Short mmCIF file of C-alpha atoms in Angstrom, two decimals:
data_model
loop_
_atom_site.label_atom_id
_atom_site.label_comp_id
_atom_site.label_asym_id
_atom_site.label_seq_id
_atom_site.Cartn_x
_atom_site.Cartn_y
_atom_site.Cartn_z
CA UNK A 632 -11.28 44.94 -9.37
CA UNK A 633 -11.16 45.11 -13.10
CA UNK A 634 -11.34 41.63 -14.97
CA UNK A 635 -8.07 42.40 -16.33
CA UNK A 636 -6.65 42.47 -12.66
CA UNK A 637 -8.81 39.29 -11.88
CA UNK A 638 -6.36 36.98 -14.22
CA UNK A 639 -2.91 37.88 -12.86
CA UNK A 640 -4.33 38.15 -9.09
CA UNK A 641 -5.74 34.35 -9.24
CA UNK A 642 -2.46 33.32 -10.72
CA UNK A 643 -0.73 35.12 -7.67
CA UNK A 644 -3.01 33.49 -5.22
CA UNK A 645 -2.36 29.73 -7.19
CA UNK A 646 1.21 30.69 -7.39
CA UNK A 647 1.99 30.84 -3.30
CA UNK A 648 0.92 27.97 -2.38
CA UNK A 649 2.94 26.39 -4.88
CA UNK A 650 6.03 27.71 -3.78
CA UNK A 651 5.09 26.64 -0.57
CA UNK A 652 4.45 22.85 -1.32
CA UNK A 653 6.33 22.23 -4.56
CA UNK A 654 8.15 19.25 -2.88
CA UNK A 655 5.40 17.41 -2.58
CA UNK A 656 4.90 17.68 -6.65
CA UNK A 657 7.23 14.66 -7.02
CA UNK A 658 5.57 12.80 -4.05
CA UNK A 659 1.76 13.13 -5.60
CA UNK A 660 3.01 12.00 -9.06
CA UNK A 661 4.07 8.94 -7.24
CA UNK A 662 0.60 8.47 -6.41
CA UNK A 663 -1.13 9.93 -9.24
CA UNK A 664 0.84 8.41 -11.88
CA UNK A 665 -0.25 4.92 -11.41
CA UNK A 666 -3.56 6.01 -13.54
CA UNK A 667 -1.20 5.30 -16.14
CA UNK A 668 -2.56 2.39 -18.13
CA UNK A 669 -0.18 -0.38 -18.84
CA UNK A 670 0.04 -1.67 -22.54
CA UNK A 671 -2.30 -4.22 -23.52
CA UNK A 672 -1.38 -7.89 -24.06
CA UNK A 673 1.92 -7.40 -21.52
CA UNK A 674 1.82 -9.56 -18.61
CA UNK A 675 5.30 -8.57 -17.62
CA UNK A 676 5.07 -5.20 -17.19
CA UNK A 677 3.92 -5.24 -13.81
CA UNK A 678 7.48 -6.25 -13.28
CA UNK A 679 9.08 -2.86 -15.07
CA UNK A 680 10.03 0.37 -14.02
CA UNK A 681 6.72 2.61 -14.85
CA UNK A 682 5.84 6.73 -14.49
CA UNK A 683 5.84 5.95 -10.76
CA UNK A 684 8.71 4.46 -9.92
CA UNK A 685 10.52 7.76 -12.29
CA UNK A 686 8.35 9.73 -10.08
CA UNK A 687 9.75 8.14 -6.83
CA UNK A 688 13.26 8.51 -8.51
CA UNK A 689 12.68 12.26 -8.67
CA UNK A 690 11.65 12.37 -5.00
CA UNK A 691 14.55 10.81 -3.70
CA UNK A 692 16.10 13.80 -5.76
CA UNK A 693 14.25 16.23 -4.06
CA UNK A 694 14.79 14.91 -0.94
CA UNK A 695 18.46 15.14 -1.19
CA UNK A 696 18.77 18.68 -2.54
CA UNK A 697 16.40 19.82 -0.02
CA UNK A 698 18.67 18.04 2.88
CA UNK A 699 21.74 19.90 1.33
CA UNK A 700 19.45 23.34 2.05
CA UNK A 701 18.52 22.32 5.22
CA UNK A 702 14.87 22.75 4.65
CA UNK A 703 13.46 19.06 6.31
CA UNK A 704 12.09 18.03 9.09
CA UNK A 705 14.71 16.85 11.97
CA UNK A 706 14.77 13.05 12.87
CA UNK A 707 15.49 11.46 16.27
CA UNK A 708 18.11 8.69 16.50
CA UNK A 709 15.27 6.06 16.82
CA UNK A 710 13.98 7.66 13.50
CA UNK A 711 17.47 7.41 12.17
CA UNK A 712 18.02 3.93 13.13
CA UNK A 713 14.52 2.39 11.46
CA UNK A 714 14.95 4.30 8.44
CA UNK A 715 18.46 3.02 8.20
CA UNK A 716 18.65 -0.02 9.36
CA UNK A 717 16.76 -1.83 6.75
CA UNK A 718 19.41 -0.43 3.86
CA UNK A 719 22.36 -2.43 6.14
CA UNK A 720 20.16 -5.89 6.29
CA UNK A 721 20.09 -5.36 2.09
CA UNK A 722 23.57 -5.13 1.82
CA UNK A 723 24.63 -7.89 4.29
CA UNK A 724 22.25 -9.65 2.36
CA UNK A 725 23.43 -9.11 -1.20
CA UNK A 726 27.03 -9.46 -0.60
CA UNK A 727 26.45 -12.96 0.76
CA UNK A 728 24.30 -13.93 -1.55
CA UNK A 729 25.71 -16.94 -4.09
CA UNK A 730 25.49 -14.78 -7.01
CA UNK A 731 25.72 -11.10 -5.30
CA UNK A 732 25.41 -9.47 -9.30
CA UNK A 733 21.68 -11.41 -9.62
CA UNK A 734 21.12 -10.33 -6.11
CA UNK A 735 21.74 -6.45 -7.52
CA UNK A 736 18.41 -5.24 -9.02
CA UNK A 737 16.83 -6.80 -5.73
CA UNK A 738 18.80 -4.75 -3.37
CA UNK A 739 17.91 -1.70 -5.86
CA UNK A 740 14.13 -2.47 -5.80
CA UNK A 741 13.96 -3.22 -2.05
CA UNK A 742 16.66 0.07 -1.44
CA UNK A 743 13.98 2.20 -2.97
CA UNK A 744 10.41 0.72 -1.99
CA UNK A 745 11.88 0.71 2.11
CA UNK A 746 14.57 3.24 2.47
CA UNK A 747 14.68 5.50 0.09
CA UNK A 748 10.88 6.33 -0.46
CA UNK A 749 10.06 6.63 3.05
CA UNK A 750 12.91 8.32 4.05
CA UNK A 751 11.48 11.18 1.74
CA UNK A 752 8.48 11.54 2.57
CA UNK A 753 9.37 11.63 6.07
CA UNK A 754 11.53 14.36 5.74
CA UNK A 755 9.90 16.29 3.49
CA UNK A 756 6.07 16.34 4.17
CA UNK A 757 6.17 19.14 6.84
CA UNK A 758 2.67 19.64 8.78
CA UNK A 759 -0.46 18.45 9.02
CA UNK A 760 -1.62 20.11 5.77
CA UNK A 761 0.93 18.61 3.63
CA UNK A 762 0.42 14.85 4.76
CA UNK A 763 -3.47 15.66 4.40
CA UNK A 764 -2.42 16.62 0.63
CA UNK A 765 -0.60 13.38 0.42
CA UNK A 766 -3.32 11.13 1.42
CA UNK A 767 -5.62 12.58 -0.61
CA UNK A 768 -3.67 11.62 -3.34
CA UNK A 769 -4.63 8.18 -2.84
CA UNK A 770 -8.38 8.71 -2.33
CA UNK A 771 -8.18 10.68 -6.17
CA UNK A 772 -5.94 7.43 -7.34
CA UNK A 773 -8.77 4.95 -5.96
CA UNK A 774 -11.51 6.64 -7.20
CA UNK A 775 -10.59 6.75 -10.94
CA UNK A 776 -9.17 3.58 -10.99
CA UNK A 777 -12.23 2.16 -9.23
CA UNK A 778 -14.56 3.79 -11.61
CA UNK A 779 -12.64 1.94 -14.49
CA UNK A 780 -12.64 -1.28 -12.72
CA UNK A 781 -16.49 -0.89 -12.28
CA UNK A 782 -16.96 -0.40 -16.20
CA UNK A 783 -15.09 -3.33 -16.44
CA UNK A 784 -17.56 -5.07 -14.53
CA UNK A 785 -20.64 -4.07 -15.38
CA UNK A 786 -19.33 -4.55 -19.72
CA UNK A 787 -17.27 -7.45 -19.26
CA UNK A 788 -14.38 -6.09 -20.43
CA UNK A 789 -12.44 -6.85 -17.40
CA UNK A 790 -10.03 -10.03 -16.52
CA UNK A 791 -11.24 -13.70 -16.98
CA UNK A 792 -12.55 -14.47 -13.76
CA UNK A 793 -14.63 -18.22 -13.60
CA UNK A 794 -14.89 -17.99 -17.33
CA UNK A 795 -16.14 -14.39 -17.64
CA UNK A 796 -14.15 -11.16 -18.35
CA UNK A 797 -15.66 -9.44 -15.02
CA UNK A 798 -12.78 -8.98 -12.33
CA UNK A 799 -12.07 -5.73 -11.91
CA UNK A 800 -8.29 -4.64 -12.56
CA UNK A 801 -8.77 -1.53 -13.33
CA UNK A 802 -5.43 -0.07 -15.32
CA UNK A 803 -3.02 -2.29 -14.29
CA UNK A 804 -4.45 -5.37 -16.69
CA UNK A 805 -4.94 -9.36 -15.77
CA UNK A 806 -0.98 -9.01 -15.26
CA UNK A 807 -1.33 -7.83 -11.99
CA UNK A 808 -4.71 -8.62 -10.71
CA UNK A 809 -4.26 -6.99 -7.35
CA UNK A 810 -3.09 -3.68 -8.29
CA UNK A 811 -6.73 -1.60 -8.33
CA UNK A 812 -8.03 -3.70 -5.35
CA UNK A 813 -4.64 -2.65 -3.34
CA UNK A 814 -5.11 1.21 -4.14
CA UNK A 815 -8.72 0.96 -4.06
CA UNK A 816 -7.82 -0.46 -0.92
CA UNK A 817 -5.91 2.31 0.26
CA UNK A 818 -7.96 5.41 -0.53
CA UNK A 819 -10.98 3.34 1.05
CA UNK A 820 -9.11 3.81 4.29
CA UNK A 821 -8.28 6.88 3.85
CA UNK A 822 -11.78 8.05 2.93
CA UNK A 823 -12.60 6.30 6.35
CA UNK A 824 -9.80 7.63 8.67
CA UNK A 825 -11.20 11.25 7.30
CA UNK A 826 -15.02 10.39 7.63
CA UNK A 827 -14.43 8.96 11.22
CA UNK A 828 -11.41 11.57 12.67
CA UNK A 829 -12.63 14.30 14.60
CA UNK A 830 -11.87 18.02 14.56
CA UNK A 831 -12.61 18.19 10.92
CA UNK A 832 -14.80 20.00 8.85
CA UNK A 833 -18.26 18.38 8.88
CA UNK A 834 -18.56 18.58 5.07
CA UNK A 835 -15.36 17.25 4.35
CA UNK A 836 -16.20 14.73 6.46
CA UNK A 837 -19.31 13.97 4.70
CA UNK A 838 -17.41 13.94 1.44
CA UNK A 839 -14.82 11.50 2.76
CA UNK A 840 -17.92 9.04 4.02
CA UNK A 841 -19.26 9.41 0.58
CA UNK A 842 -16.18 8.72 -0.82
CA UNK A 843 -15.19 5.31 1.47
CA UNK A 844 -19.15 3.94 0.32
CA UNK A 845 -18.48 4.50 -2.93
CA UNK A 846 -15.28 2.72 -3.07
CA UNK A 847 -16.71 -0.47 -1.63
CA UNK A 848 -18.05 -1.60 -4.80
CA UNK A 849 -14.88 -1.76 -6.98
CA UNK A 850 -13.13 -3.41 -3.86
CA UNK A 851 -16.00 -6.25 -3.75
CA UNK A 852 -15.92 -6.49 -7.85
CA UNK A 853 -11.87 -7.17 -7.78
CA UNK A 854 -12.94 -10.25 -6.20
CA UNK A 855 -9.84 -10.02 -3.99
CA UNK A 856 -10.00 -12.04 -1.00
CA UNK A 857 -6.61 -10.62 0.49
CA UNK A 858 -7.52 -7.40 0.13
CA UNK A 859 -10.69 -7.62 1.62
CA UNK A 860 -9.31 -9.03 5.02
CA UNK A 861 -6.31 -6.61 4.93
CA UNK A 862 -9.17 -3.96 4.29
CA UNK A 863 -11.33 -5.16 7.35
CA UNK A 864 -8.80 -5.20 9.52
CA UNK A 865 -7.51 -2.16 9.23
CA UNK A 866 -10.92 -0.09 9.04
CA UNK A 867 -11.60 -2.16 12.15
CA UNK A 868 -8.75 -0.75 13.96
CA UNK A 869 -9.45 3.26 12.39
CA UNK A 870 -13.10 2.77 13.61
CA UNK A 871 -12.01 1.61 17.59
CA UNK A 872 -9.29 4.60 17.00
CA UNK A 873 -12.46 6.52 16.54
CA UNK A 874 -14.54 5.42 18.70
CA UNK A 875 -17.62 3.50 19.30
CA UNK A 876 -20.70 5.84 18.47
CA UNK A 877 -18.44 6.67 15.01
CA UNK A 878 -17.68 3.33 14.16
CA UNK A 879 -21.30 1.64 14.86
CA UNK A 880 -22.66 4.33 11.82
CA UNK A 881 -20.29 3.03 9.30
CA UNK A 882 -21.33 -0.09 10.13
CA UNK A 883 -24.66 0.70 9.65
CA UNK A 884 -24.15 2.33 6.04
CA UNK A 885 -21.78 -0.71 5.05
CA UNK A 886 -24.25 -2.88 5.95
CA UNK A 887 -26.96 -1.01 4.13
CA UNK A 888 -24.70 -1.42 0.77
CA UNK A 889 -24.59 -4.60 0.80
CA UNK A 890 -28.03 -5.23 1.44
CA UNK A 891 -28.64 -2.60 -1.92
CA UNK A 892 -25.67 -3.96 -4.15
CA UNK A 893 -25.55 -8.11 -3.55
CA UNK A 894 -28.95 -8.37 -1.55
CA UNK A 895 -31.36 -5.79 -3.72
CA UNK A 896 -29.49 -5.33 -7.25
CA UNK A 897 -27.37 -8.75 -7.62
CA UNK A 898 -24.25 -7.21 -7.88
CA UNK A 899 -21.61 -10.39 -8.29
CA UNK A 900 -23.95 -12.01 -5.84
CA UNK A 901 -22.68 -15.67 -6.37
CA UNK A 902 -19.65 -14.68 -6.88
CA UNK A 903 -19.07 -13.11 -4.12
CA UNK A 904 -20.61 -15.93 -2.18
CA UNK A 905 -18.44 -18.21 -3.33
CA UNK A 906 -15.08 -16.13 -2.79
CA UNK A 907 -16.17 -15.33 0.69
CA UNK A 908 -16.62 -19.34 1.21
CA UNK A 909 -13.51 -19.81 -0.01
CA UNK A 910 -11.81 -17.92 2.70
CA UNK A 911 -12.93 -20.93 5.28
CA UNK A 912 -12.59 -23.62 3.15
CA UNK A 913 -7.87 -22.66 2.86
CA UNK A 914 -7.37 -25.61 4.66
CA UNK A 915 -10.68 -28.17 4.37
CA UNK A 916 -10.77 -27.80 0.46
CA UNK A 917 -8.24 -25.46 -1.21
CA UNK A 918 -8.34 -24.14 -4.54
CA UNK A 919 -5.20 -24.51 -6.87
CA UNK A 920 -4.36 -21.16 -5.98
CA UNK A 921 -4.28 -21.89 -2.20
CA UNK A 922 -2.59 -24.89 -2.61
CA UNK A 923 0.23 -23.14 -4.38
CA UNK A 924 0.80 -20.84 -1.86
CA UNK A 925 1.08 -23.22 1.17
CA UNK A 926 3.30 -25.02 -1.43
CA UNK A 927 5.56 -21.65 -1.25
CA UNK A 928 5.26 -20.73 1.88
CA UNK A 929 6.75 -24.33 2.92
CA UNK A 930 9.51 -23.75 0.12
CA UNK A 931 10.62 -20.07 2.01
CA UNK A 932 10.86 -21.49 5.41
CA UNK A 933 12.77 -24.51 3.53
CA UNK A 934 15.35 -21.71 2.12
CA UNK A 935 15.87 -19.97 5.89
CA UNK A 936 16.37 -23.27 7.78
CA UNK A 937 19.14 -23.63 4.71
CA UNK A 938 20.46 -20.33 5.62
CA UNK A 939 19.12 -19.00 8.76
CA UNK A 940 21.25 -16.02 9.16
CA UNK A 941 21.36 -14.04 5.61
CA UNK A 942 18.97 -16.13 3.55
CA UNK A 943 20.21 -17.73 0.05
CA UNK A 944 20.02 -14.07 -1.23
CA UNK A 945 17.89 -11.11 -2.94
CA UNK A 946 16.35 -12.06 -5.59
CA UNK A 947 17.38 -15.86 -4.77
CA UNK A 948 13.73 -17.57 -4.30
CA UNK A 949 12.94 -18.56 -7.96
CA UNK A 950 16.20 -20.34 -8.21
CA UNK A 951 15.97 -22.12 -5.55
CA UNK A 952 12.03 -22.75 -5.50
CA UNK A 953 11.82 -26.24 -6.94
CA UNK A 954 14.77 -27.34 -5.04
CA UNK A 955 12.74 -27.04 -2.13
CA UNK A 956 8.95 -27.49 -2.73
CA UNK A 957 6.70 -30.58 -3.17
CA UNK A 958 5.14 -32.02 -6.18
CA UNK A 959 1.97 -30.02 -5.49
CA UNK A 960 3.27 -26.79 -7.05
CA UNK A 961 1.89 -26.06 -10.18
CA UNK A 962 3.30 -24.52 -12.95
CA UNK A 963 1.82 -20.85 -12.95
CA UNK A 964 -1.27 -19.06 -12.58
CA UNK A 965 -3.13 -18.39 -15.59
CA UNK A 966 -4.24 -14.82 -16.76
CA UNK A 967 -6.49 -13.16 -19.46
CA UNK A 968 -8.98 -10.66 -20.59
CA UNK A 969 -8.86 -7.54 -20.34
CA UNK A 970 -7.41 -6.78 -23.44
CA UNK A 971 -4.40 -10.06 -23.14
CA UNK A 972 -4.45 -12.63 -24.42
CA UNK A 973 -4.21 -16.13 -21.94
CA UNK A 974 -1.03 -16.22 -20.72
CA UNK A 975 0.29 -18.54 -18.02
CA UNK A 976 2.62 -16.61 -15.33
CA UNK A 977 5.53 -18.64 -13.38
CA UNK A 978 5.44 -18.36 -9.55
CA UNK A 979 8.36 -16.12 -8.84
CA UNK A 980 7.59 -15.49 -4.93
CA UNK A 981 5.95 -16.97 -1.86
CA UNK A 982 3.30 -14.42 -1.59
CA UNK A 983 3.79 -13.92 1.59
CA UNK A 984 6.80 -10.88 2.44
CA UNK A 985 7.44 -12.15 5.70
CA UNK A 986 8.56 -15.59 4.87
CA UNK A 987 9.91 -14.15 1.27
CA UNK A 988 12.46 -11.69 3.82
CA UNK A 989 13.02 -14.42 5.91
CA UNK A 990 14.16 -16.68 2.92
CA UNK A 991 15.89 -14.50 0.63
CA UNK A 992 17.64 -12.58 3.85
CA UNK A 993 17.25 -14.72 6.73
CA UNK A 994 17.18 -13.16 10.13
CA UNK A 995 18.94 -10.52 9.37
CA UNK A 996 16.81 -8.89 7.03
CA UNK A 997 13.97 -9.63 8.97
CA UNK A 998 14.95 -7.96 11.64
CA UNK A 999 16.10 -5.08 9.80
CA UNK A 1000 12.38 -4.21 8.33
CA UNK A 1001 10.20 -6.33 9.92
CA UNK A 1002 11.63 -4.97 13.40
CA UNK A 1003 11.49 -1.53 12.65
CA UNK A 1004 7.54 -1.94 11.24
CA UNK A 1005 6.51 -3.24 14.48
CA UNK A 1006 8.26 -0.19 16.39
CA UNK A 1007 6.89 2.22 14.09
CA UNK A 1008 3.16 0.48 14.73
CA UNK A 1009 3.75 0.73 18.17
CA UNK A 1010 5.18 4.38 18.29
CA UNK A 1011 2.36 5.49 16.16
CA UNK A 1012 -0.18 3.91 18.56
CA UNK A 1013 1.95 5.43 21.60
CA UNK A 1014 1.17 8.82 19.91
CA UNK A 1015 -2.13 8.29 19.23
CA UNK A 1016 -3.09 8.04 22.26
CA UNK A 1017 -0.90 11.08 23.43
CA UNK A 1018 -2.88 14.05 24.26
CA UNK A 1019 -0.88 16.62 22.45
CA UNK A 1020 -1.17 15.24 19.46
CA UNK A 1021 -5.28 15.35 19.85
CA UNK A 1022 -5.81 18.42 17.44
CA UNK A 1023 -4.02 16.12 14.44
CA UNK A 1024 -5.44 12.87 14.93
CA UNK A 1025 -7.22 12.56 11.81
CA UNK A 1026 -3.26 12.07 10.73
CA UNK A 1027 -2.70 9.49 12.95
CA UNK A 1028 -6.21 8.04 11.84
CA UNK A 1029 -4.86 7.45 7.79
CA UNK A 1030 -1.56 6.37 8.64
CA UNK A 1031 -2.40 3.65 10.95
CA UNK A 1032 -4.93 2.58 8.99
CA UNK A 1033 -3.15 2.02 6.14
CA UNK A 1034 0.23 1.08 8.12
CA UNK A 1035 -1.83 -1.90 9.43
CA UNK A 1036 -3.37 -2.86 6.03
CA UNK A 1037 0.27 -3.03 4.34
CA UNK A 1038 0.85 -5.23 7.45
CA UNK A 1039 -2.08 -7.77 7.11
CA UNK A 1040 -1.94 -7.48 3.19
CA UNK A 1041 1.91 -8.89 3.90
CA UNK A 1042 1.02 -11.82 5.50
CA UNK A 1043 -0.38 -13.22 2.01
CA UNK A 1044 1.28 -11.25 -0.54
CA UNK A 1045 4.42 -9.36 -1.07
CA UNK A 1046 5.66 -6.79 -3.23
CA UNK A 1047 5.66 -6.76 -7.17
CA UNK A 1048 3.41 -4.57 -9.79
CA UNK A 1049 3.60 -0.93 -9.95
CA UNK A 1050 1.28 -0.33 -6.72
CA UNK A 1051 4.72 -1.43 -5.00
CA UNK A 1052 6.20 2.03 -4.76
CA UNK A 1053 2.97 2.85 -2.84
CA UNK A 1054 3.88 0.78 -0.06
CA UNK A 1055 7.22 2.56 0.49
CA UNK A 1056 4.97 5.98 0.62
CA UNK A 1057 2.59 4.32 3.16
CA UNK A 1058 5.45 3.58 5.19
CA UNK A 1059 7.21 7.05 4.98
CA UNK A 1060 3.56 8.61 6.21
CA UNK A 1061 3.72 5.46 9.19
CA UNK A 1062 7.06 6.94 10.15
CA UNK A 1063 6.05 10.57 9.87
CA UNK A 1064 3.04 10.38 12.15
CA UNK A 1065 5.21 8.10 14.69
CA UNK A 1066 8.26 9.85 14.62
CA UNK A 1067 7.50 13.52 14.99
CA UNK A 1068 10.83 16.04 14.69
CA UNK A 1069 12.92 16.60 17.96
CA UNK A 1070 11.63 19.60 19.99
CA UNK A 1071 8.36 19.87 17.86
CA UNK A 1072 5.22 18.70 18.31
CA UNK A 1073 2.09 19.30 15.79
CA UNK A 1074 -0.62 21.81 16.98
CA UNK A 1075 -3.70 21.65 15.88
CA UNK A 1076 -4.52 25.14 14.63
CA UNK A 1077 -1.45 25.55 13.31
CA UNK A 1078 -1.28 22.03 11.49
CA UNK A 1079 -4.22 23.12 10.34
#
């Protein structure tokens, strides 16, 4: 073939699978667009609509036009009714809240990060091939922002942690502190799900082990305490998915990391000491920190036994967060470096999305989307172990893996930040792996 052939024939060959997989162009800048650096010296933007909510915007759009064409997957009534359920629970809750107009941009927020997000991606990633696409999306997202968060590190150009500008943040600035360590988080899983799952390539499988090791330092260096128990947790669970033999070698590398990065090179040694002690010492000697959290938590439980049914409303907790918490609450948590200046942020949630549903929505939303998690976790499990789903399990591998971290990340934090729209993706590719489409299940060669 002559060279001028050469051009047009590579562009035909890039060209098909596009055509093929353009729908998932919306769904990967939803990922990918998060490297977007937020401007410097803006606390607040964490709380604004960024590149990646637009993007999730766009797949919503996508979604719908692509319903009207009738090119989605098919959902089964239980599919139907935990997809939709949680978008009733929001409006019950927002028409009965005391101001239903405040409660608006809540039900908007919460309409897109668990309805509207998930139900896209779960009706428009189609095989195997496409949700492999999708999750390695968030491996790409972890590993740049890791690398920046890193630099940060190692130049002290990173947010005031104990008096020193070292805490990795990555993009997303002191602002929102547990941004990178959430999707550092989340392509560290994935990387592991991929290394572990069997019936794929042995390289790539190499490549994703690589991948998971290397992503251990920038998760250490965010000096996130949630995120590392979320993070053990899940890879926990993706290594007994995987088996024994499997998981006792990434033990053995993890543990030979360590030894090199805090044991042989000092990496945050102290540090990391002392945020690890910290973990035990929540309830004999609690940092300021800790203390306002229990201080919140109390004040959402305080809100439902108020309201028990609905909740005092979307959007309703900082209004109604001194009326019920103690003296022990402090006025914010303070914030700087990385380019900001020291700014002092108010406490605007409980930190903790089970209690903030149960306050803001009261039984009713928690039953709505808490409910419909739990069957999704168990469905996915249920599948799991299902034999004819054996030659796509490295599928079922990711989205468990990072289904359960969402899960155990929730039980001390809740959404806010631009990494939010992430968790409505996590739990679209939760529901697509647990909910396969009526009358067709995933074959491995084919998938492949």
């Amino acid at each position: 073939m002559s060279l001028a052939a050469a051009g047009p024939a590579r562009i035909t060959d890039l060209a098909g699978p596009l055509r093929r997989h353009w729908p998932l162009l919306p769904l990967a800048a939803t990922v990918l667009f998060l490297l977007a650096p937020l401007p410097a010296g803006d606390a607040t933007a964490s709380g604004k609509v960024g590149p990646a909510d637009a993007a999730s915007l766009l797949l919503a759009l996508v979604c719908g036009v692509q319903a009207l064409r009738g090119r989605v997957r098919g959902l089964t009534p239980l599919g139907v009714l935990v997809l939709g359920a949680p978008a009733v629970g929001l409006a019950v809750s927002t028409v009965t809240a005391g101001d239903p107009y405040a409660a608006l941009p809540g039900f908007v927020r919460y309409l897109q990060v668990f309805v509207l997000v998930p139900a896209a991606v779960v009706l428009l990633v189609r095989d195997a091939r496409e949700f492999r696409i999708a999750a390695g999306c968030f491996v790409v997202l972890a590993l740049v922002q890791g690398a920046v968060g890193v630099a940060q590190f190692a130049t002290h150009t990173g947010a005031s942690y104990q008096g020193e500008d070292i805490r990795a943040v990555g993009t997303f600035g002191p602002g929102d502190v547990m941004g990178m360590a959430t999707v550092v988080a989340y392509g560290l899983i994935v990387a592991t799900a991929a290394a572990l799952a069997p019936g794929l390539p042995a390289r790539g499988r190499r490549i994703a082990g690589g991948c998971a090791l290397v992503l251990v330092v920038p998760l250490v260096l965010s000096f996130s305490r949630g995120a590392w128990i979320a993070t053990f947790g899940a890879a926990l669970l993706v290594m007994g998915l995987a088996g024994v033999r499997r998981a006792l070698k990434v033990l053995v590398a993890l543990a030979a990391l360590g030894v090199v990065l805090v044991g042989g090179l000092g990496v945050g040694s102290e540090m990391v000491a002392e945020r690890l002690t910290s973990i035990t010492q929540v309830s004999s000697a609690p940092d300021q920190s800790v203390t306002d959290r229990y201080t919140m938590w109390a004040a959402a439980e305080s809100m439902w036994r108020e309201r028990p049914v609905v909740g005092v409303g979307l959007k309703g907790f900082p209004a109604h967060r001194d009326g019920h918490s103690s003296l022990g609450l402090s006025s914010g948590s303070d914030t700087a470096g990385a380019g900001q200046a020291f700014i002092k942020q108010p406490l605007l949630s409980p930190h903790n999305m089970y209690l903030l549903i149960l306050g803001e929505q009261g039984l009713t939303g928690l039953l709505a989307l808490a409910g419909g998690w739990a069957a999704l976790l168990v469905a996915g499990l249920r599948r799991y172990a299902d034999r004819s789903a054996r030659g796509v399990r490295d599928c079922g591998l990711i989205a468990l893996g990072l289904f359960v971290w969402q899960l155990t990340d929730f039980l001390y934090a809740d959404i806010g930040g631009p990494s939010t729209v992430l968790t409505g993706v996590i739990i679209g590719l939760a529901a697509w792996w647990a909910l396969p489409s009526p009358g067709r299940a995933l074959r491995g060669p084919a998938a492949r």
